PDB file of C-alpha atoms and ligand atoms in Angstrom:
ATOM      1  CA  UNK A 874      22.599   5.261  14.963  1.00 45.00           C
ATOM      2  CA  UNK A 875      20.237   2.148  14.218  1.00 54.00           C
ATOM      3  CA  UNK A 876      17.770   1.089  16.798  1.00 59.00           C
ATOM      4  CA  UNK A 877      18.792  -2.371  16.528  1.00 59.00           C
ATOM      5  CA  UNK A 878      15.693  -3.542  18.322  1.00 60.00           C
ATOM      6  CA  UNK A 879      13.550  -2.352  15.761  1.00 73.00           C
ATOM      7  CA  UNK A 880      15.629  -4.481  12.967  1.00 84.00           C
ATOM      8  CA  UNK A 881      13.452  -7.499  13.445  1.00 82.00           C
ATOM      9  CA  UNK A 882      16.499  -9.557  14.920  1.00 91.00           C
ATOM     10  CA  UNK A 883      15.092 -12.811  15.886  1.00 93.00           C
ATOM     11  CA  UNK A 884      17.956 -15.406  15.119  1.00 95.00           C
ATOM     12  CA  UNK A 885      17.024 -18.864  13.922  1.00 96.00           C
ATOM     13  CA  UNK A 886      18.721 -21.504  16.121  1.00 95.00           C
ATOM     14  CA  UNK A 887      16.957 -24.669  15.075  1.00 97.00           C
ATOM     15  CA  UNK A 888      19.307 -26.499  12.918  1.00 96.00           C
ATOM     16  CA  UNK A 889      16.944 -28.498  11.159  1.00 97.00           C
ATOM     17  CA  UNK A 890      14.885 -25.619  10.178  1.00 97.00           C
ATOM     18  CA  UNK A 891      18.009 -23.846   8.602  1.00 98.00           C
ATOM     19  CA  UNK A 892      18.745 -26.939   6.765  1.00 97.00           C
ATOM     20  CA  UNK A 893      15.263 -27.196   5.273  1.00 97.00           C
ATOM     21  CA  UNK A 894      15.153 -23.409   4.186  1.00 98.00           C
ATOM     22  CA  UNK A 895      18.616 -23.882   2.589  1.00 97.00           C
ATOM     23  CA  UNK A 896      17.651 -27.125   0.905  1.00 96.00           C
ATOM     24  CA  UNK A 897      14.452 -25.376  -0.546  1.00 97.00           C
ATOM     25  CA  UNK A 898      16.548 -22.277  -1.904  1.00 96.00           C
ATOM     26  CA  UNK A 899      19.504 -24.134  -3.345  1.00 93.00           C
ATOM     27  CA  UNK A 900      18.277 -26.520  -5.810  1.00 87.00           C
ATOM     28  CA  UNK A 901      20.512 -25.726  -8.768  1.00 74.00           C
ATOM     29  CA  UNK A 902      24.089 -25.682  -6.948  1.00 59.00           C
ATOM     30  CA  UNK A 903      26.527 -24.257  -7.557  1.00 77.00           C
ATOM     31  CA  UNK A 904      25.228 -20.827  -8.574  1.00 91.00           C
ATOM     32  CA  UNK A 905      24.877 -17.632  -6.706  1.00 95.00           C
ATOM     33  CA  UNK A 906      22.305 -17.002  -4.056  1.00 97.00           C
ATOM     34  CA  UNK A 907      21.276 -13.583  -2.575  1.00 98.00           C
ATOM     35  CA  UNK A 908      20.693 -13.779   1.271  1.00 98.00           C
ATOM     36  CA  UNK A 909      18.548 -10.816   2.850  1.00 98.00           C
ATOM     37  CA  UNK A 910      19.208 -10.324   6.663  1.00 98.00           C
ATOM     38  CA  UNK A 911      22.075 -12.844   7.442  1.00 98.00           C
ATOM     39  CA  UNK A 912      22.053 -11.776  10.940  1.00 97.00           C
ATOM     40  CA  UNK A 913      24.844 -13.847  12.708  1.00 97.00           C
ATOM     41  CA  UNK A 914      25.105 -16.017   9.628  1.00 98.00           C
ATOM     42  CA  UNK A 915      23.422 -19.109  10.786  1.00 98.00           C
ATOM     43  CA  UNK A 916      21.609 -19.576   7.337  1.00 98.00           C
ATOM     44  CA  UNK A 917      24.521 -18.227   5.378  1.00 98.00           C
ATOM     45  CA  UNK A 918      26.459 -21.175   6.580  1.00 98.00           C
ATOM     46  CA  UNK A 919      24.005 -23.554   5.472  1.00 97.00           C
ATOM     47  CA  UNK A 920      23.561 -21.815   2.024  1.00 97.00           C
ATOM     48  CA  UNK A 921      27.465 -21.936   1.547  1.00 97.00           C
ATOM     49  CA  UNK A 922      27.156 -25.636   1.922  1.00 95.00           C
ATOM     50  CA  UNK A 923      25.160 -25.792  -1.146  1.00 94.00           C
ATOM     51  CA  UNK A 924      25.625 -22.789  -3.256  1.00 95.00           C
ATOM     52  CA  UNK A 925      28.709 -21.611  -5.329  1.00 94.00           C
ATOM     53  CA  UNK A 926      28.687 -17.990  -3.896  1.00 96.00           C
ATOM     54  CA  UNK A 927      26.376 -16.000  -1.282  1.00 97.00           C
ATOM     55  CA  UNK A 928      25.879 -12.312  -1.451  1.00 98.00           C
ATOM     56  CA  UNK A 929      24.423 -11.395   1.809  1.00 98.00           C
ATOM     57  CA  UNK A 930      22.913  -8.140   2.695  1.00 98.00           C
ATOM     58  CA  UNK A 931      22.935  -6.981   5.998  1.00 98.00           C
ATOM     59  CA  UNK A 932      22.154  -3.246   7.556  1.00 97.00           C
ATOM     60  CA  UNK A 933      23.357  -3.654  11.296  1.00 97.00           C
ATOM     61  CA  UNK A 934      27.165  -2.683  11.149  1.00 96.00           C
ATOM     62  CA  UNK A 935      27.895  -4.874  14.465  1.00 96.00           C
ATOM     63  CA  UNK A 936      26.564  -7.934  12.710  1.00 97.00           C
ATOM     64  CA  UNK A 937      28.306  -7.087   9.365  1.00 98.00           C
ATOM     65  CA  UNK A 938      31.576  -6.959  11.735  1.00 98.00           C
ATOM     66  CA  UNK A 939      30.606 -10.316  13.064  1.00 98.00           C
ATOM     67  CA  UNK A 940      29.993 -11.872  10.069  1.00 98.00           C
ATOM     68  CA  UNK A 941      33.393 -10.658   8.482  1.00 98.00           C
ATOM     69  CA  UNK A 942      35.156 -12.393  11.442  1.00 98.00           C
ATOM     70  CA  UNK A 943      33.109 -15.437  11.416  1.00 98.00           C
ATOM     71  CA  UNK A 944      33.492 -16.037   7.764  1.00 98.00           C
ATOM     72  CA  UNK A 945      37.121 -14.538   7.334  1.00 97.00           C
ATOM     73  CA  UNK A 946      38.790 -16.125   4.318  1.00 94.00           C
ATOM     74  CA  UNK A 947      35.764 -17.346   2.766  1.00 97.00           C
ATOM     75  CA  UNK A 948      35.967 -16.208  -0.714  1.00 97.00           C
ATOM     76  CA  UNK A 949      32.526 -17.434  -1.814  1.00 97.00           C
ATOM     77  CA  UNK A 950      30.993 -15.058   0.575  1.00 98.00           C
ATOM     78  CA  UNK A 951      30.452 -11.318  -0.272  1.00 98.00           C
ATOM     79  CA  UNK A 952      28.848  -9.344   2.746  1.00 98.00           C
ATOM     80  CA  UNK A 953      27.045  -6.031   1.709  1.00 98.00           C
ATOM     81  CA  UNK A 954      26.363  -3.584   4.541  1.00 98.00           C
ATOM     82  CA  UNK A 955      23.381  -1.922   2.974  1.00 97.00           C
ATOM     83  CA  UNK A 956      19.644  -1.290   3.528  1.00 98.00           C
ATOM     84  CA  UNK A 957      18.251  -4.129   1.227  1.00 98.00           C
ATOM     85  CA  UNK A 958      15.274  -1.667   0.205  1.00 98.00           C
ATOM     86  CA  UNK A 959      18.035   0.562  -0.923  1.00 97.00           C
ATOM     87  CA  UNK A 960      19.815  -1.919  -2.880  1.00 97.00           C
ATOM     88  CA  UNK A 961      19.915  -2.126  -6.486  1.00 96.00           C
ATOM     89  CA  UNK A 962      17.965  -5.526  -7.024  1.00 96.00           C
ATOM     90  CA  UNK A 963      18.257  -5.493 -10.802  1.00 95.00           C
ATOM     91  CA  UNK A 964      22.154  -6.171 -10.292  1.00 95.00           C
ATOM     92  CA  UNK A 965      20.990  -9.758  -8.812  1.00 95.00           C
ATOM     93  CA  UNK A 966      19.512 -10.918 -12.151  1.00 94.00           C
ATOM     94  CA  UNK A 967      17.529 -13.939 -11.661  1.00 95.00           C
ATOM     95  CA  UNK A 968      19.630 -15.490  -8.782  1.00 96.00           C
ATOM     96  CA  UNK A 969      17.383 -17.293  -6.102  1.00 97.00           C
ATOM     97  CA  UNK A 970      16.886 -15.076  -2.923  1.00 98.00           C
ATOM     98  CA  UNK A 971      16.606 -16.623   0.690  1.00 98.00           C
ATOM     99  CA  UNK A 972      16.035 -14.920   4.057  1.00 98.00           C
ATOM    100  CA  UNK A 973      14.626 -15.082   7.545  1.00 97.00           C
ATOM    101  CA  UNK A 974      13.049 -11.553   6.784  1.00 97.00           C
ATOM    102  CA  UNK A 975      13.018  -8.692   9.117  1.00 94.00           C
ATOM    103  CA  UNK A 976       9.387  -8.694   9.534  1.00 91.00           C
ATOM    104  CA  UNK A 977       8.895  -4.960   9.722  1.00 93.00           C
ATOM    105  CA  UNK A 978       9.822  -4.670   6.137  1.00 96.00           C
ATOM    106  CA  UNK A 979       8.401  -8.115   4.743  1.00 97.00           C
ATOM    107  CA  UNK A 980       5.921  -6.667   2.454  1.00 96.00           C
ATOM    108  CA  UNK A 981       7.925  -4.438   0.440  1.00 97.00           C
ATOM    109  CA  UNK A 982      10.643  -7.049   0.130  1.00 98.00           C
ATOM    110  CA  UNK A 983       7.921  -9.603  -1.058  1.00 98.00           C
ATOM    111  CA  UNK A 984       6.758  -6.854  -3.445  1.00 97.00           C
ATOM    112  CA  UNK A 985      10.113  -6.328  -4.865  1.00 97.00           C
ATOM    113  CA  UNK A 986      11.127  -9.907  -5.205  1.00 98.00           C
ATOM    114  CA  UNK A 987       7.824 -10.520  -7.143  1.00 98.00           C
ATOM    115  CA  UNK A 988       8.621  -7.887  -9.745  1.00 96.00           C
ATOM    116  CA  UNK A 989      12.219  -9.228 -10.164  1.00 97.00           C
ATOM    117  CA  UNK A 990      11.054 -12.790 -10.766  1.00 97.00           C
ATOM    118  CA  UNK A 991      14.177 -14.730  -9.361  1.00 97.00           C
ATOM    119  CA  UNK A 992      14.457 -18.361 -10.252  1.00 96.00           C
ATOM    120  CA  UNK A 993      13.087 -18.835  -6.769  1.00 97.00           C
ATOM    121  CA  UNK A 994      12.711 -17.304  -3.340  1.00 98.00           C
ATOM    122  CA  UNK A 995      12.382 -18.952  -0.226  1.00 98.00           C
ATOM    123  CA  UNK A 996      11.452 -16.702   2.773  1.00 98.00           C
ATOM    124  CA  UNK A 997      10.843 -17.201   6.385  1.00 98.00           C
ATOM    125  CA  UNK A 998       7.846 -14.683   7.315  1.00 97.00           C
ATOM    126  CA  UNK A 999       5.315 -13.961  10.029  1.00 97.00           C
ATOM    127  CA  UNK A1000       2.772 -16.628   9.613  1.00 98.00           C
ATOM    128  CA  UNK A1001       0.042 -14.260   9.142  1.00 97.00           C
ATOM    129  CA  UNK A1002       1.911 -12.697   6.174  1.00 98.00           C
ATOM    130  CA  UNK A1003       2.665 -16.103   4.689  1.00 98.00           C
ATOM    131  CA  UNK A1004      -1.021 -16.885   4.625  1.00 98.00           C
ATOM    132  CA  UNK A1005      -1.818 -13.469   2.854  1.00 98.00           C
ATOM    133  CA  UNK A1006       0.774 -14.316   0.165  1.00 98.00           C
ATOM    134  CA  UNK A1007      -0.528 -17.846  -0.599  1.00 98.00           C
ATOM    135  CA  UNK A1008      -4.342 -16.999   0.104  1.00 98.00           C
ATOM    136  CA  UNK A1009      -6.952 -17.761  -2.230  1.00 97.00           C
ATOM    137  CA  UNK A1010      -9.866 -15.467  -3.314  1.00 96.00           C
ATOM    138  CA  UNK A1011     -12.865 -15.221  -0.842  1.00 93.00           C
ATOM    139  CA  UNK A1012     -10.930 -16.049   1.976  1.00 95.00           C
ATOM    140  CA  UNK A1013     -10.137 -13.869   5.074  1.00 94.00           C
ATOM    141  CA  UNK A1014      -6.122 -13.437   4.191  1.00 96.00           C
ATOM    142  CA  UNK A1015      -6.721 -12.769   0.229  1.00 97.00           C
ATOM    143  CA  UNK A1016      -5.742  -9.147  -0.493  1.00 96.00           C
ATOM    144  CA  UNK A1017      -3.734  -6.655  -2.342  1.00 97.00           C
ATOM    145  CA  UNK A1018      -0.428  -8.375  -1.163  1.00 97.00           C
ATOM    146  CA  UNK A1019      -1.643 -11.767  -2.698  1.00 98.00           C
ATOM    147  CA  UNK A1020      -2.230 -10.080  -5.975  1.00 98.00           C
ATOM    148  CA  UNK A1021       0.999  -8.029  -5.899  1.00 97.00           C
ATOM    149  CA  UNK A1022       3.019 -11.182  -5.378  1.00 98.00           C
ATOM    150  CA  UNK A1023       0.688 -13.637  -7.391  1.00 98.00           C
ATOM    151  CA  UNK A1024       0.599 -11.572 -10.443  1.00 98.00           C
ATOM    152  CA  UNK A1025       4.386 -12.534 -11.092  1.00 98.00           C
ATOM    153  CA  UNK A1026       4.949 -15.595  -8.811  1.00 98.00           C
ATOM    154  CA  UNK A1027       3.544 -18.630  -7.808  1.00 98.00           C
ATOM    155  CA  UNK A1028       3.564 -18.976  -4.102  1.00 98.00           C
ATOM    156  CA  UNK A1029       3.560 -21.983  -1.879  1.00 98.00           C
ATOM    157  CA  UNK A1030       3.583 -22.387   2.015  1.00 98.00           C
ATOM    158  CA  UNK A1031       6.293 -24.925   2.832  1.00 98.00           C
ATOM    159  CA  UNK A1032       6.130 -25.255   6.464  1.00 98.00           C
ATOM    160  CA  UNK A1033       5.431 -23.795   9.695  1.00 98.00           C
ATOM    161  CA  UNK A1034       7.868 -22.385  12.467  1.00 98.00           C
ATOM    162  CA  UNK A1035       7.213 -22.271  16.341  1.00 97.00           C
ATOM    163  CA  UNK A1036       8.795 -19.327  18.352  1.00 97.00           C
ATOM    164  CA  UNK A1037      10.837 -21.641  20.236  1.00 96.00           C
ATOM    165  CA  UNK A1038      13.028 -22.101  16.789  1.00 96.00           C
ATOM    166  CA  UNK A1039      14.381 -18.364  17.356  1.00 95.00           C
ATOM    167  CA  UNK A1040      16.499 -16.473  20.007  1.00 94.00           C
ATOM    168  CA  UNK A1041      14.865 -14.336  20.980  1.00 93.00           C
ATOM    169  CA  UNK A1042      11.695 -15.945  20.359  1.00 94.00           C
ATOM    170  CA  UNK A1043       9.245 -13.796  18.454  1.00 92.00           C
ATOM    171  CA  UNK A1044       5.594 -13.241  19.664  1.00 92.00           C
ATOM    172  CA  UNK A1045       4.017 -14.614  16.581  1.00 95.00           C
ATOM    173  CA  UNK A1046       4.174 -17.984  14.637  1.00 97.00           C
ATOM    174  CA  UNK A1047       6.130 -17.983  11.389  1.00 97.00           C
ATOM    175  CA  UNK A1048       6.247 -19.807   8.224  1.00 98.00           C
ATOM    176  CA  UNK A1049       8.432 -20.675   5.166  1.00 98.00           C
ATOM    177  CA  UNK A1050       7.117 -19.715   1.705  1.00 98.00           C
ATOM    178  CA  UNK A1051       8.440 -20.543  -1.902  1.00 98.00           C
ATOM    179  CA  UNK A1052       8.030 -18.179  -4.640  1.00 98.00           C
ATOM    180  CA  UNK A1053       8.488 -19.347  -8.166  1.00 98.00           C
ATOM    181  CA  UNK A1054       7.868 -17.533 -11.477  1.00 97.00           C
ATOM    182  CA  UNK A1055       4.155 -18.071 -12.598  1.00 97.00           C
ATOM    183  CA  UNK A1056       3.916 -20.816 -14.959  1.00 94.00           C
ATOM    184  CA  UNK A1057       1.269 -19.064 -16.965  1.00 93.00           C
ATOM    185  CA  UNK A1058       1.729 -15.047 -16.847  1.00 93.00           C
ATOM    186  CA  UNK A1059      -1.347 -12.909 -16.709  1.00 96.00           C
ATOM    187  CA  UNK A1060      -2.086 -11.581 -19.837  1.00 94.00           C
ATOM    188  CA  UNK A1061      -2.068  -7.707 -19.432  1.00 95.00           C
ATOM    189  CA  UNK A1062      -0.321  -5.194 -21.612  1.00 95.00           C
ATOM    190  CA  UNK A1063       1.032  -2.945 -18.759  1.00 96.00           C
ATOM    191  CA  UNK A1064       1.801  -4.645 -15.439  1.00 96.00           C
ATOM    192  CA  UNK A1065       2.014  -1.227 -13.366  1.00 96.00           C
ATOM    193  CA  UNK A1066      -1.095  -0.043 -14.654  1.00 96.00           C
ATOM    194  CA  UNK A1067      -2.754  -3.193 -14.007  1.00 97.00           C
ATOM    195  CA  UNK A1068      -1.687  -3.423 -10.391  1.00 97.00           C
ATOM    196  CA  UNK A1069      -2.753   0.378  -9.903  1.00 97.00           C
ATOM    197  CA  UNK A1070      -6.032  -0.899 -11.049  1.00 97.00           C
ATOM    198  CA  UNK A1071      -6.188  -3.772  -8.581  1.00 97.00           C
ATOM    199  CA  UNK A1072      -4.947  -1.515  -5.699  1.00 97.00           C
ATOM    200  CA  UNK A1073      -7.770   1.022  -6.515  1.00 96.00           C
ATOM    201  CA  UNK A1074     -10.131  -1.847  -6.329  1.00 97.00           C
ATOM    202  CA  UNK A1075      -8.795  -2.789  -2.896  1.00 96.00           C
ATOM    203  CA  UNK A1076      -8.858   0.768  -1.703  1.00 94.00           C
ATOM    204  CA  UNK A1077     -11.568   0.372   0.833  1.00 92.00           C
ATOM    205  CA  UNK A1078     -11.737  -3.383   1.637  1.00 84.00           C
ATOM    206  CA  UNK A1079     -15.241  -3.543   2.835  1.00 87.00           C
ATOM    207  CA  UNK A1080     -16.526  -1.513  -0.208  1.00 93.00           C
ATOM    208  CA  UNK A1081     -17.831  -3.138  -3.437  1.00 96.00           C
ATOM    209  CA  UNK A1082     -16.032  -2.728  -6.609  1.00 96.00           C
ATOM    210  CA  UNK A1083     -18.773  -0.451  -7.803  1.00 95.00           C
ATOM    211  CA  UNK A1084     -18.048   2.108  -4.730  1.00 95.00           C
ATOM    212  CA  UNK A1085     -14.259   1.841  -5.252  1.00 95.00           C
ATOM    213  CA  UNK A1086     -14.141   2.145  -9.001  1.00 95.00           C
ATOM    214  CA  UNK A1087     -17.117   4.395  -9.893  1.00 91.00           C
ATOM    215  CA  UNK A1088     -15.565   7.582  -8.642  1.00 86.00           C
ATOM    216  CA  UNK A1089     -12.663   7.063 -11.192  1.00 90.00           C
ATOM    217  CA  UNK A1090     -14.328   5.319 -14.163  1.00 90.00           C
ATOM    218  CA  UNK A1091     -17.984   6.472 -13.639  1.00 89.00           C
ATOM    219  CA  UNK A1092     -21.016   4.661 -12.221  1.00 90.00           C
ATOM    220  CA  UNK A1093     -22.853   4.092 -15.508  1.00 89.00           C
ATOM    221  CA  UNK A1094     -19.778   1.939 -16.681  1.00 90.00           C
ATOM    222  CA  UNK A1095     -19.084   0.129 -13.681  1.00 92.00           C
ATOM    223  CA  UNK A1096     -22.854  -0.781 -12.895  1.00 91.00           C
ATOM    224  CA  UNK A1097     -23.056  -3.050 -15.871  1.00 90.00           C
ATOM    225  CA  UNK A1098     -20.312  -5.265 -14.721  1.00 94.00           C
ATOM    226  CA  UNK A1099     -21.325  -8.573 -13.188  1.00 95.00           C
ATOM    227  CA  UNK A1100     -18.469  -7.871 -10.505  1.00 96.00           C
ATOM    228  CA  UNK A1101     -20.081  -4.461  -9.508  1.00 96.00           C
ATOM    229  CA  UNK A1102     -21.726  -5.960  -6.385  1.00 96.00           C
ATOM    230  CA  UNK A1103     -18.693  -7.926  -5.246  1.00 97.00           C
ATOM    231  CA  UNK A1104     -15.909  -6.964  -3.059  1.00 96.00           C
ATOM    232  CA  UNK A1105     -12.259  -6.878  -4.277  1.00 97.00           C
ATOM    233  CA  UNK A1106     -11.288  -9.707  -1.935  1.00 96.00           C
ATOM    234  CA  UNK A1107     -13.909 -12.204  -3.929  1.00 97.00           C
ATOM    235  CA  UNK A1108     -12.265 -11.445  -7.191  1.00 97.00           C
ATOM    236  CA  UNK A1109      -9.326 -13.922  -8.407  1.00 97.00           C
ATOM    237  CA  UNK A1110      -6.339 -12.337 -10.387  1.00 97.00           C
ATOM    238  CA  UNK A1111      -7.419 -13.678 -13.804  1.00 97.00           C
ATOM    239  CA  UNK A1112     -10.748 -11.889 -13.099  1.00 97.00           C
ATOM    240  CA  UNK A1113      -9.159  -8.608 -12.426  1.00 98.00           C
ATOM    241  CA  UNK A1114      -7.308  -9.123 -15.683  1.00 98.00           C
ATOM    242  CA  UNK A1115     -10.710  -9.540 -17.374  1.00 97.00           C
ATOM    243  CA  UNK A1116     -11.976  -6.368 -15.698  1.00 97.00           C
ATOM    244  CA  UNK A1117      -8.763  -4.364 -16.438  1.00 97.00           C
ATOM    245  CA  UNK A1118      -9.105  -5.612 -20.385  1.00 95.00           C
ATOM    246  CA  UNK A1119     -12.603  -4.461 -20.598  1.00 94.00           C
ATOM    247  CA  UNK A1120     -11.586  -1.044 -19.487  1.00 91.00           C
ATOM    248  CA  UNK A1121      -8.665  -0.940 -21.695  1.00 88.00           C
ATOM    249  CA  UNK A1122     -10.892  -1.602 -24.637  1.00 86.00           C
ATOM    250  CA  UNK A1123     -12.678   1.647 -24.031  1.00 82.00           C
ATOM    251  CA  UNK A1124      -9.583   3.648 -23.312  1.00 73.00           C
ATOM    252  CA  UNK A1125      -8.616   5.829 -26.272  1.00 66.00           C
ATOM    253  CA  UNK A1126      -5.403   4.698 -27.945  1.00 58.00           C
ATOM    254  CA  UNK A1127      -2.033   6.190 -26.091  1.00 52.00           C
ATOM    255  CA  UNK A1128      -3.974   7.537 -23.234  1.00 54.00           C
TER     256      UNK A1128
HETATM  257  N1  LIG B 776      19.173 -14.639   9.066  1.00 81.78           N
HETATM  258  C1  LIG B 776      19.417 -14.579  10.440  1.00 81.78           C
HETATM  259  C2  LIG B 776      18.756 -15.693  11.200  1.00 81.78           C
HETATM  260  O1  LIG B 776      17.982 -16.402  10.625  1.00 81.78           O
HETATM  261  O2  LIG B 776      19.191 -16.132  12.307  1.00 81.78           O
HETATM  262  C3  LIG B 776      18.798 -13.239  11.210  1.00 81.78           C
HETATM  263  C4  LIG B 776      17.272 -12.866  10.726  1.00 81.78           C
HETATM  264  S1  LIG B 776      16.689 -11.594  11.451  1.00 81.78           S
HETATM  265  C5  LIG B 776      14.899 -12.110  11.588  1.00 81.78           C
HETATM  266  C6  LIG B 776      16.378 -10.275  10.430  1.00 81.78           C
HETATM  267  C7  LIG B 776      17.989  -9.803   9.974  1.00 81.78           C
HETATM  268  O3  LIG B 776      17.585  -8.528   8.994  1.00 81.78           O
HETATM  269  C8  LIG B 776      18.799  -8.992  10.889  1.00 81.78           C
HETATM  270  O4  LIG B 776      19.966  -9.456  10.954  1.00 81.78           O
HETATM  271  C9  LIG B 776      18.510  -7.464  10.731  1.00 81.78           C
HETATM  272  O5  LIG B 776      19.731  -6.797  11.241  1.00 81.78           O
HETATM  273  C10 LIG B 776      18.579  -7.599   9.236  1.00 81.78           C
HETATM  274  N2  LIG B 776      17.927  -6.286   8.680  1.00 81.78           N
HETATM  275  C11 LIG B 776      16.873  -5.607   9.189  1.00 81.78           C
HETATM  276  N3  LIG B 776      16.597  -4.452   8.433  1.00 81.78           N
HETATM  277  C12 LIG B 776      17.406  -4.843   7.170  1.00 81.78           C
HETATM  278  C13 LIG B 776      17.407  -4.017   6.047  1.00 81.78           C
HETATM  279  N4  LIG B 776      16.569  -2.816   5.783  1.00 81.78           N
HETATM  280  N5  LIG B 776      18.333  -4.422   5.347  1.00 81.78           N
HETATM  281  C14 LIG B 776      19.068  -5.444   5.494  1.00 81.78           C
HETATM  282  N6  LIG B 776      19.092  -6.266   6.533  1.00 81.78           N
HETATM  283  C15 LIG B 776      18.045  -5.861   7.647  1.00 81.78           C
END
C-alpha cells in the first residue's frame, strides 16, 4: 500500500505554466516524449498537443486508473504504472523528458537524467534544488549535485513558479530548469571514476581539498596542489577534471 501523501502530489493547476513547460519540452514535434509523474494528466494533455507520442510513468495506481479513464482511446499515450527509479531508462533512448517532479526523489531523477543525456529535459523542481543545479562555483548553492548534472548537461533556469500554481500548494517555491547535453564535453577517461573523485572532494563540505583527499591519496601529494587550501565548492568542473587528470598521470596503467 502506497502512502499517497508521501508521493509529492502537488498538482499544477495554472494553465499558463503547463503551457510553458510543454512548449519548452517539445521543440521537435512530433517525436516521443517521456513524462515522469503525470499525476492527473494536466501536463500530459499539453504534451499530447505537441508531441507525437507520450510515455507517462506514474507510481500511484489510483492516478494510473484516473489517467486510463481520462485518456481512454488516445493511442498516442502509453501509461506505465511503475516506480520511475525502477524503470529501464535506457529504453527511452534520447527522447526528451519532462515532468513536475515528485520533490522527494528529484536528486536521483536529475542524476539519472544527466547520465542518459536526453535531447532535452524540462523539470519543475523545488526552487532550492533548481538553484543547486544551475549554480556557479563559489556560490552557496554549488555542490556535488551541480557537478553530477553539469558534467553531462548544460543547465538553465527558465522561470519560477509560486505555490499558488499548485493544488494543494507546496510549502516551498518552485522553478523550471532546462537540461541539454553539454556542448563541450569534459575530457576525462572514465566518467564514473571522475565523479567518484568529485564526490570524495565534497565528502565534508566545510573541509579543504587537502583534508578531503589526503587520506586517500597521501598528504605529500595533495599538499603540492594549488587547490589544496580550497574547498570543493570553490572548484569548477573543468578544474576538477584537471585535478583528476593530474592524479591519473601518476596512476600505474590498468589500476
Ligand atoms: N504532473 C502532475 C501535475 O503537474 O499536476 C503531477 C505532479 S506531482 C508533483 C508528482 C507525481 O509523481 C505524482 O503524481 C506522484 O504520484 C508521482 N510519483 C511519485 N513518486 C513516483 C515514482 N517513484 N515514480 C513515478 N511517479 C511517481
